[in-house]
mmCIF file of C-alpha atoms in Angstrom:
data_model
loop_
_atom_site.group_PDB
_atom_site.id
_atom_site.type_symbol
_atom_site.label_atom_id
_atom_site.label_comp_id
_atom_site.label_asym_id
_atom_site.label_seq_id
_atom_site.Cartn_x
_atom_site.Cartn_y
_atom_site.Cartn_z
ATOM 1 C CA UNK U 330 71.107 13.616 15.503
ATOM 2 C CA UNK U 331 67.740 13.761 13.781
ATOM 3 C CA UNK U 332 67.731 12.638 10.137
ATOM 4 C CA UNK U 333 65.542 14.796 7.889
ATOM 5 C CA UNK U 334 65.002 15.150 4.164
ATOM 6 C CA UNK U 335 66.018 18.779 3.626
ATOM 7 C CA UNK U 336 63.856 18.954 0.516
ATOM 8 C CA UNK U 337 60.761 18.392 2.643
ATOM 9 C CA UNK U 338 61.569 20.958 5.321
ATOM 10 C CA UNK U 339 60.007 24.374 4.748
ATOM 11 C CA UNK U 340 62.475 25.975 7.119
ATOM 12 C CA UNK U 341 65.451 25.817 4.787
ATOM 13 C CA UNK U 342 67.359 27.997 2.389
ATOM 14 C CA UNK U 343 67.393 26.556 -1.140
ATOM 15 C CA UNK U 344 68.653 27.662 -4.531
ATOM 16 C CA UNK U 345 65.084 28.639 -5.515
ATOM 17 C CA UNK U 346 65.519 31.598 -3.193
ATOM 18 C CA UNK U 347 68.210 32.976 -5.478
ATOM 19 C CA UNK U 348 65.900 32.921 -8.509
ATOM 20 C CA UNK U 349 63.156 34.627 -6.515
ATOM 21 C CA UNK U 350 65.526 37.311 -5.277
ATOM 22 C CA UNK U 351 66.899 37.894 -8.762
ATOM 23 C CA UNK U 352 63.411 38.200 -10.238
ATOM 24 C CA UNK U 353 62.285 40.570 -7.501
ATOM 25 C CA UNK U 354 65.281 42.845 -8.040
ATOM 26 C CA UNK U 355 64.753 42.847 -11.812
ATOM 27 C CA UNK U 356 60.979 43.256 -11.799
ATOM 28 C CA UNK U 357 60.198 45.506 -8.852
ATOM 29 C CA UNK U 358 62.440 48.563 -9.068
ATOM 30 C CA UNK U 359 60.361 50.447 -11.636
ATOM 31 C CA UNK U 360 57.154 49.733 -9.720
ATOM 32 C CA UNK U 361 58.669 50.785 -6.399
ATOM 33 C CA UNK U 362 60.159 53.833 -8.124
ATOM 34 C CA UNK U 363 56.653 54.828 -9.227
ATOM 35 C CA UNK U 364 55.404 54.463 -5.656
ATOM 36 C CA UNK U 365 58.258 56.622 -4.414
ATOM 37 C CA UNK U 366 57.378 59.281 -6.993
ATOM 38 C CA UNK U 367 53.890 59.376 -5.505
ATOM 39 C CA UNK U 368 55.314 59.793 -2.002
ATOM 40 C CA UNK U 369 57.349 62.746 -3.226
ATOM 41 C CA UNK U 370 54.427 64.279 -5.133
ATOM 42 C CA UNK U 371 52.242 63.993 -2.038
ATOM 43 C CA UNK U 372 54.901 65.665 0.113
ATOM 44 C CA UNK U 373 55.017 62.740 2.527
ATOM 45 C CA UNK U 374 57.307 63.656 5.407
ATOM 46 C CA UNK U 375 57.072 60.632 7.706
ATOM 47 C CA UNK U 376 56.627 56.900 7.389
ATOM 48 C CA UNK U 377 55.540 54.138 9.750
ATOM 49 C CA UNK U 378 56.468 50.497 9.174
ATOM 50 C CA UNK U 379 54.036 47.997 10.705
ATOM 51 C CA UNK U 380 54.487 44.231 10.976
ATOM 52 C CA UNK U 381 54.796 41.293 13.337
ATOM 53 C CA UNK U 382 57.726 38.981 13.981
ATOM 54 C CA UNK U 383 60.227 39.023 11.146
ATOM 55 C CA UNK U 384 57.938 41.418 9.232
ATOM 56 C CA UNK U 385 58.397 43.925 12.022
ATOM 57 C CA UNK U 386 62.139 43.280 12.059
ATOM 58 C CA UNK U 387 62.563 44.373 8.431
ATOM 59 C CA UNK U 388 60.944 47.674 9.362
ATOM 60 C CA UNK U 389 63.824 48.335 11.744
ATOM 61 C CA UNK U 390 66.246 47.830 8.841
ATOM 62 C CA UNK U 391 64.407 50.456 6.793
ATOM 63 C CA UNK U 392 64.380 52.769 9.805
ATOM 64 C CA UNK U 393 68.159 52.418 10.064
ATOM 65 C CA UNK U 394 68.599 53.490 6.424
ATOM 66 C CA UNK U 395 66.180 56.415 6.595
ATOM 67 C CA UNK U 396 67.630 57.729 9.842
ATOM 68 C CA UNK U 397 71.212 57.412 8.629
ATOM 69 C CA UNK U 398 70.802 58.899 5.168
ATOM 70 C CA UNK U 399 67.754 61.208 5.291
ATOM 71 C CA UNK U 400 65.667 63.562 7.405
ATOM 72 C CA UNK U 401 62.435 61.669 6.704
ATOM 73 C CA UNK U 402 60.596 60.926 9.935
ATOM 74 C CA UNK U 403 60.349 57.177 10.544
ATOM 75 C CA UNK U 404 59.134 54.747 13.172
ATOM 76 C CA UNK U 405 58.402 51.024 13.471
ATOM 77 C CA UNK U 406 55.382 49.454 15.154
ATOM 78 C CA UNK U 407 54.153 45.982 15.928
ATOM 79 C CA UNK U 408 50.614 45.510 14.671
ATOM 80 C CA UNK U 409 48.828 45.717 18.003
ATOM 81 C CA UNK U 410 50.999 48.615 19.126
ATOM 82 C CA UNK U 411 49.890 50.595 16.067
ATOM 83 C CA UNK U 412 46.239 49.656 16.649
ATOM 84 C CA UNK U 413 46.186 50.352 20.384
ATOM 85 C CA UNK U 414 48.485 53.397 20.355
ATOM 86 C CA UNK U 415 48.024 54.920 16.923
ATOM 87 C CA UNK U 416 50.522 57.786 16.506
ATOM 88 C CA UNK U 417 48.863 61.173 16.898
ATOM 89 C CA UNK U 418 50.922 62.485 13.964
ATOM 90 C CA UNK U 419 49.299 60.007 11.554
ATOM 91 C CA UNK U 420 47.665 62.051 8.789
ATOM 92 C CA UNK U 421 47.753 62.816 5.075
ATOM 93 C CA UNK U 422 51.464 63.698 5.283
ATOM 94 C CA UNK U 423 52.210 60.127 6.474
ATOM 95 C CA UNK U 424 52.923 56.893 4.686
ATOM 96 C CA UNK U 425 52.229 53.562 6.375
ATOM 97 C CA UNK U 426 53.992 50.451 5.087
ATOM 98 C CA UNK U 427 52.259 47.275 6.287
ATOM 99 C CA UNK U 428 54.121 43.986 5.909
ATOM 100 C CA UNK U 429 52.671 40.462 5.998
ATOM 101 C CA UNK U 430 53.471 37.415 3.870
ATOM 102 C CA UNK U 431 49.897 36.114 3.964
ATOM 103 C CA UNK U 432 48.268 39.536 3.869
ATOM 104 C CA UNK U 433 45.801 38.369 6.509
ATOM 105 C CA UNK U 434 47.621 38.953 9.825
ATOM 106 C CA UNK U 435 44.852 40.274 12.060
ATOM 107 C CA UNK U 436 46.559 43.248 13.684
ATOM 108 C CA UNK U 437 48.362 44.280 10.487
ATOM 109 C CA UNK U 438 45.055 44.362 8.601
ATOM 110 C CA UNK U 439 43.550 46.493 11.381
ATOM 111 C CA UNK U 440 46.556 48.814 11.165
ATOM 112 C CA UNK U 441 46.084 49.226 7.425
ATOM 113 C CA UNK U 442 42.437 50.140 7.893
ATOM 114 C CA UNK U 443 43.252 52.715 10.560
ATOM 115 C CA UNK U 444 45.883 54.260 8.293
ATOM 116 C CA UNK U 445 43.395 54.442 5.435
ATOM 117 C CA UNK U 446 40.800 56.067 7.688
ATOM 118 C CA UNK U 447 43.330 58.713 8.776
ATOM 119 C CA UNK U 448 44.127 59.627 5.176
ATOM 120 C CA UNK U 449 47.662 58.249 5.145
ATOM 121 C CA UNK U 450 49.231 56.868 1.992
ATOM 122 C CA UNK U 451 49.294 53.101 2.467
ATOM 123 C CA UNK U 452 51.708 50.579 0.962
ATOM 124 C CA UNK U 453 51.384 46.820 1.425
ATOM 125 C CA UNK U 454 54.303 44.425 1.160
ATOM 126 C CA UNK U 455 52.682 41.030 0.628
ATOM 127 C CA UNK U 456 53.183 37.777 -1.234
ATOM 128 C CA UNK U 457 50.084 37.507 -3.417
ATOM 129 C CA UNK U 458 48.626 40.476 -5.365
ATOM 130 C CA UNK U 459 45.013 39.310 -4.891
ATOM 131 C CA UNK U 460 42.819 37.459 -2.445
ATOM 132 C CA UNK U 461 43.935 39.062 0.812
ATOM 133 C CA UNK U 462 43.098 42.324 2.632
ATOM 134 C CA UNK U 463 46.568 43.856 2.372
ATOM 135 C CA UNK U 464 46.593 43.483 -1.397
ATOM 136 C CA UNK U 465 43.023 44.665 -1.832
ATOM 137 C CA UNK U 466 42.832 47.593 0.588
ATOM 138 C CA UNK U 467 46.184 49.389 0.368
ATOM 139 C CA UNK U 468 46.677 52.281 -2.024
ATOM 140 C CA UNK U 469 49.885 50.712 -3.359
ATOM 141 C CA UNK U 470 50.915 47.048 -3.327
ATOM 142 C CA UNK U 471 54.354 45.441 -3.582
ATOM 143 C CA UNK U 472 53.550 41.769 -4.236
ATOM 144 C CA UNK U 473 56.709 39.701 -4.447
ATOM 145 C CA UNK U 474 55.063 36.326 -5.287
ATOM 146 C CA UNK U 475 57.843 34.252 -3.749
ATOM 147 C CA UNK U 476 58.600 32.105 -0.716
ATOM 148 C CA UNK U 477 61.862 33.893 0.107
ATOM 149 C CA UNK U 478 60.002 36.034 2.587
ATOM 150 C CA UNK U 479 62.914 37.541 4.537
ATOM 151 C CA UNK U 480 64.902 38.521 1.471
ATOM 152 C CA UNK U 481 61.904 39.922 -0.431
ATOM 153 C CA UNK U 482 60.567 41.808 2.578
ATOM 154 C CA UNK U 483 63.963 43.375 3.145
ATOM 155 C CA UNK U 484 64.475 44.210 -0.512
ATOM 156 C CA UNK U 485 61.033 45.816 -0.704
ATOM 157 C CA UNK U 486 61.607 48.169 2.223
ATOM 158 C CA UNK U 487 65.228 48.785 1.228
ATOM 159 C CA UNK U 488 64.186 49.881 -2.236
ATOM 160 C CA UNK U 489 61.398 52.089 -0.908
ATOM 161 C CA UNK U 490 63.817 53.755 1.517
ATOM 162 C CA UNK U 491 66.813 54.033 -0.807
ATOM 163 C CA UNK U 492 64.928 55.239 -3.897
ATOM 164 C CA UNK U 493 63.017 57.747 -1.759
ATOM 165 C CA UNK U 494 66.245 59.113 -0.301
ATOM 166 C CA UNK U 495 67.785 59.452 -3.751
ATOM 167 C CA UNK U 496 64.731 61.317 -4.968
ATOM 168 C CA UNK U 497 64.802 64.024 -2.310
ATOM 169 C CA UNK U 498 68.266 63.959 -0.678
ATOM 170 C CA UNK U 499 70.687 62.216 -3.077
ATOM 171 C CA UNK U 500 73.609 60.476 -1.420
ATOM 172 C CA UNK U 501 76.718 58.918 -2.943
ATOM 173 C CA UNK U 502 76.685 56.275 -0.214
ATOM 174 C CA UNK U 503 73.080 55.334 -0.992
ATOM 175 C CA UNK U 504 74.020 55.083 -4.657
ATOM 176 C CA UNK U 505 76.703 52.556 -3.687
ATOM 177 C CA UNK U 506 74.120 50.446 -1.852
ATOM 178 C CA UNK U 507 71.770 50.511 -4.837
ATOM 179 C CA UNK U 508 74.574 49.479 -7.177
ATOM 180 C CA UNK U 509 75.445 46.514 -4.950
ATOM 181 C CA UNK U 510 71.884 45.148 -4.694
ATOM 182 C CA UNK U 511 71.981 43.408 -8.132
ATOM 183 C CA UNK U 512 75.121 41.569 -6.969
ATOM 184 C CA UNK U 513 73.213 39.985 -4.083
ATOM 185 C CA UNK U 514 71.992 36.795 -5.868
ATOM 186 C CA UNK U 515 75.550 35.671 -6.656
ATOM 187 C CA UNK U 516 76.632 36.180 -3.051
ATOM 188 C CA UNK U 517 73.590 34.270 -1.754
ATOM 189 C CA UNK U 518 74.396 31.441 -4.165
ATOM 190 C CA UNK U 519 77.944 31.296 -2.807
ATOM 191 C CA UNK U 520 76.753 30.953 0.790
ATOM 192 C CA UNK U 521 74.070 28.415 -0.100
ATOM 193 C CA UNK U 522 76.696 26.291 -1.814
ATOM 194 C CA UNK U 523 79.549 26.667 0.659
ATOM 195 C CA UNK U 524 78.287 27.309 4.185
ATOM 196 C CA UNK U 525 76.215 24.191 4.890
ATOM 197 C CA UNK U 526 79.071 21.940 6.039
ATOM 198 C CA UNK U 527 80.530 24.697 8.207
ATOM 199 C CA UNK U 528 77.115 25.342 9.772
ATOM 200 C CA UNK U 529 76.728 21.650 10.608
ATOM 201 C CA UNK U 530 80.085 21.584 12.381
ATOM 202 C CA UNK U 531 79.232 24.787 14.252
ATOM 203 C CA UNK U 532 75.923 23.295 15.380
ATOM 204 C CA UNK U 533 77.538 20.043 16.507
ATOM 205 C CA UNK U 534 79.933 22.051 18.632
ATOM 206 C CA UNK U 535 77.095 23.734 20.533
ATOM 207 C CA UNK U 536 74.507 20.952 20.555
ATOM 208 C CA UNK U 537 74.424 21.184 24.349
ATOM 209 C CA UNK U 538 73.044 24.744 24.176
ATOM 210 C CA UNK U 539 69.371 25.197 25.036
ATOM 211 C CA UNK U 540 69.378 28.516 23.206
ATOM 212 C CA UNK U 541 71.561 31.599 23.095
ATOM 213 C CA UNK U 542 71.782 35.358 23.447
ATOM 214 C CA UNK U 543 72.243 37.156 20.110
ATOM 215 C CA UNK U 544 74.387 40.309 20.088
ATOM 216 C CA UNK U 545 74.359 42.825 17.216
ATOM 217 C CA UNK U 546 74.205 46.515 16.368
ATOM 218 C CA UNK U 547 72.608 48.888 13.877
ATOM 219 C CA UNK U 548 72.177 47.333 10.379
ATOM 220 C CA UNK U 549 72.314 43.806 11.824
ATOM 221 C CA UNK U 550 69.736 44.335 14.573
ATOM 222 C CA UNK U 551 66.926 43.344 12.218
ATOM 223 C CA UNK U 552 68.551 39.995 11.433
ATOM 224 C CA UNK U 553 69.505 39.487 15.074
ATOM 225 C CA UNK U 554 65.849 39.793 16.041
ATOM 226 C CA UNK U 555 64.697 37.513 13.240
ATOM 227 C CA UNK U 556 67.241 34.766 13.974
ATOM 228 C CA UNK U 557 67.832 35.267 17.675
ATOM 229 C CA UNK U 558 64.192 35.465 18.725
ATOM 230 C CA UNK U 559 61.808 34.434 15.950
ATOM 231 C CA UNK U 560 63.844 31.557 14.503
ATOM 232 C CA UNK U 561 65.419 30.493 17.776
ATOM 233 C CA UNK U 562 62.108 30.306 19.619
ATOM 234 C CA UNK U 563 59.567 29.366 16.952
ATOM 235 C CA UNK U 564 61.575 26.989 14.794
ATOM 236 C CA UNK U 565 64.247 25.676 17.143
ATOM 237 C CA UNK U 566 62.350 25.817 20.438
ATOM 238 C CA UNK U 567 65.393 27.434 22.002
ATOM 239 C CA UNK U 568 65.505 30.029 24.738
ATOM 240 C CA UNK U 569 66.675 33.314 23.276
ATOM 241 C CA UNK U 570 66.998 37.058 23.562
ATOM 242 C CA UNK U 571 68.556 39.834 21.504
ATOM 243 C CA UNK U 572 70.918 42.352 23.074
ATOM 244 C CA UNK U 573 72.023 45.514 21.312
ATOM 245 C CA UNK U 574 75.809 45.697 21.372
ATOM 246 C CA UNK U 575 75.863 49.218 22.781
ATOM 247 C CA UNK U 576 73.680 48.109 25.693
ATOM 248 C CA UNK U 577 75.744 45.056 26.587
ATOM 249 C CA UNK U 578 77.744 46.967 29.187
ATOM 250 C CA UNK U 579 74.597 48.290 30.865
ATOM 251 C CA UNK U 580 73.243 45.154 32.514
ATOM 252 C CA UNK U 581 73.738 42.103 30.271
ATOM 253 C CA UNK U 582 77.461 41.796 31.037
ATOM 254 C CA UNK U 583 76.564 40.587 34.538
ATOM 255 C CA UNK U 584 75.247 37.268 33.210
ATOM 256 C CA UNK U 585 78.586 36.372 31.577
ATOM 257 C CA UNK U 586 80.168 33.276 33.077
ATOM 258 C CA UNK U 587 81.502 29.934 31.828
ATOM 259 C CA UNK U 588 78.855 28.044 29.865
ATOM 260 C CA UNK U 589 76.571 30.995 29.030
ATOM 261 C CA UNK U 590 76.016 30.967 25.211
ATOM 262 C CA UNK U 591 76.264 33.985 22.899
ATOM 263 C CA UNK U 592 75.993 34.389 19.127
ATOM 264 C CA UNK U 593 77.649 37.542 17.781
ATOM 265 C CA UNK U 594 76.715 39.169 14.475
ATOM 266 C CA UNK U 595 79.519 41.572 13.606
ATOM 267 C CA UNK U 596 79.094 44.113 10.829
ATOM 268 C CA UNK U 597 81.616 46.163 8.890
ATOM 269 C CA UNK U 598 79.794 49.452 9.523
ATOM 270 C CA UNK U 599 80.778 52.095 12.077
ATOM 271 C CA UNK U 600 79.306 50.080 14.967
ATOM 272 C CA UNK U 601 81.723 47.173 14.492
ATOM 273 C CA UNK U 602 83.932 48.295 17.395
ATOM 274 C CA UNK U 603 81.194 48.062 20.001
ATOM 275 C CA UNK U 604 80.169 44.528 19.014
ATOM 276 C CA UNK U 605 83.816 43.448 19.040
ATOM 277 C CA UNK U 606 84.183 45.006 22.483
ATOM 278 C CA UNK U 607 81.288 42.921 23.821
ATOM 279 C CA UNK U 608 82.732 39.798 22.177
ATOM 280 C CA UNK U 609 86.126 40.315 23.808
ATOM 281 C CA UNK U 610 84.469 40.777 27.200
ATOM 282 C CA UNK U 611 82.559 37.508 26.869
ATOM 283 C CA UNK U 612 85.711 35.668 25.815
ATOM 284 C CA UNK U 613 87.683 37.152 28.695
ATOM 285 C CA UNK U 614 85.212 35.754 31.211
ATOM 286 C CA UNK U 615 84.826 32.378 29.490
ATOM 287 C CA UNK U 616 81.346 32.667 28.011
ATOM 288 C CA UNK U 617 80.683 30.396 25.024
ATOM 289 C CA UNK U 618 80.603 32.167 21.652
ATOM 290 C CA UNK U 619 79.808 31.723 17.985
ATOM 291 C CA UNK U 620 80.720 34.551 15.619
ATOM 292 C CA UNK U 621 79.237 35.480 12.245
ATOM 293 C CA UNK U 622 81.448 38.211 10.824
ATOM 294 C CA UNK U 623 80.311 40.185 7.797
ATOM 295 C CA UNK U 624 83.937 40.943 6.985
ATOM 296 C CA UNK U 625 84.319 37.273 6.053
ATOM 297 C CA UNK U 626 80.874 36.901 4.482
ATOM 298 C CA UNK U 627 80.192 40.117 2.548
ATOM 299 C CA UNK U 628 82.034 39.177 -0.670
ATOM 300 C CA UNK U 629 82.657 42.898 -1.031
ATOM 301 C CA UNK U 630 79.059 44.081 -0.705
ATOM 302 C CA UNK U 631 78.147 47.284 1.124
ATOM 303 C CA UNK U 632 77.942 47.153 4.956
ATOM 304 C CA UNK U 633 74.247 48.084 4.815
ATOM 305 C CA UNK U 634 73.441 44.845 2.976
ATOM 306 C CA UNK U 635 74.628 42.688 5.880
ATOM 307 C CA UNK U 636 71.160 41.470 6.968
ATOM 308 C CA UNK U 637 70.444 40.260 3.428
ATOM 309 C CA UNK U 638 73.771 38.474 3.012
ATOM 310 C CA UNK U 639 74.219 36.976 6.481
ATOM 311 C CA UNK U 640 70.726 35.506 6.495
ATOM 312 C CA UNK U 641 71.876 32.420 4.590
ATOM 313 C CA UNK U 642 74.777 31.426 6.899
ATOM 314 C CA UNK U 643 72.546 32.002 9.919
ATOM 315 C CA UNK U 644 69.704 29.952 8.457
ATOM 316 C CA UNK U 645 72.058 27.066 7.743
ATOM 317 C CA UNK U 646 73.264 27.225 11.334
ATOM 318 C CA UNK U 647 69.731 27.490 12.695
ATOM 319 C CA UNK U 648 68.594 24.476 10.699
ATOM 320 C CA UNK U 649 71.424 22.293 11.938
ATOM 321 C CA UNK U 650 71.211 23.636 15.475
ATOM 322 C CA UNK U 651 67.677 22.259 15.494
ATOM 323 C CA UNK U 652 68.621 18.970 13.841
ATOM 324 C CA UNK U 653 71.532 18.154 16.163
ATOM 325 C CA UNK U 654 69.149 18.666 19.067
ATOM 326 C CA UNK U 655 66.708 16.154 17.521
ATOM 327 C CA UNK U 656 64.039 18.710 16.700
ATOM 328 C CA UNK U 657 62.257 19.107 13.364
ATOM 329 C CA UNK U 658 62.158 22.873 12.771
ATOM 330 C CA UNK U 659 58.791 22.524 11.024
ATOM 331 C CA UNK U 660 57.134 21.200 14.203
ATOM 332 C CA UNK U 661 54.766 23.450 16.159
ATOM 333 C CA UNK U 662 53.111 22.968 19.525
ATOM 334 C CA UNK U 663 50.990 26.101 19.550
ATOM 335 C CA UNK U 664 51.380 28.425 16.524
ATOM 336 C CA UNK U 665 48.609 27.584 14.073
ATOM 337 C CA UNK U 666 47.734 24.547 16.181
ATOM 338 C CA UNK U 667 45.760 25.907 19.137
ATOM 339 C CA UNK U 668 43.656 29.024 19.572
ATOM 340 C CA UNK U 669 45.590 32.082 20.756
#
């Protein structure tokens, strides 16, 4: 097993993330509330989330919330998809939320400029408030100024979606989600402090895996994509794919046999039954499984907050899955190294 100094590995959850999350929750709600007021005043009826990689994944989480609790039109695009196939409905009744940690991602910047040209209301979710195109060219900017990218990206789009819903179509369920968000830092702290040893043992048990299929549904699809594809491939150099639980029966079940690896993310929302059904099928036919169950990890938080909470246990596992396979998760062969 590779021996690394965790303090020198960028790909690692640390307690500083908790402070950043706490500060973002405390400092951003009024600002995001003001942005939402502008969306309402402008009679915005549809929103497009645009990003790449994990930034695109958080857009799917916002889409889940808006579709479940509102009638606001919503879609999610990768950067180049938005540039090459700009939605015909994009106009002054649209909002476009562009997401990029650096604020310089080529196709996301191009998407922002197209949205501005079409008269849409544009919102950037970015790390730094100055010195990058997303911060300087969007009408509204949510600058989180933190390294906890996944958590801050998710919180930004969650708050936009949830506060917007409450402004135009108030929901008791949405109010419950909003009330649980301030409890998030304590739950993250708990998993940072307690899950590391368990994650190491889990990783040791599957060190022979070359990768895995990640199975999830609805609110956890965003995290499944982030961990099962982005993290698995980029950081761990593992072969991976994400399968939606409801689609498992329609094709993917045929690959199940002894030795085929699956990671299941099971939520406590209404879709729990279909992920459990896929899990039982894989077990029946002797596939290899690891299970992350929100019922055991939520600490009582709302089912919709699963991708924020379960991120920490999954990151611990991902880190040690890389380490037990003698790979430094900070290493890159191509990304940022060679011309693409």
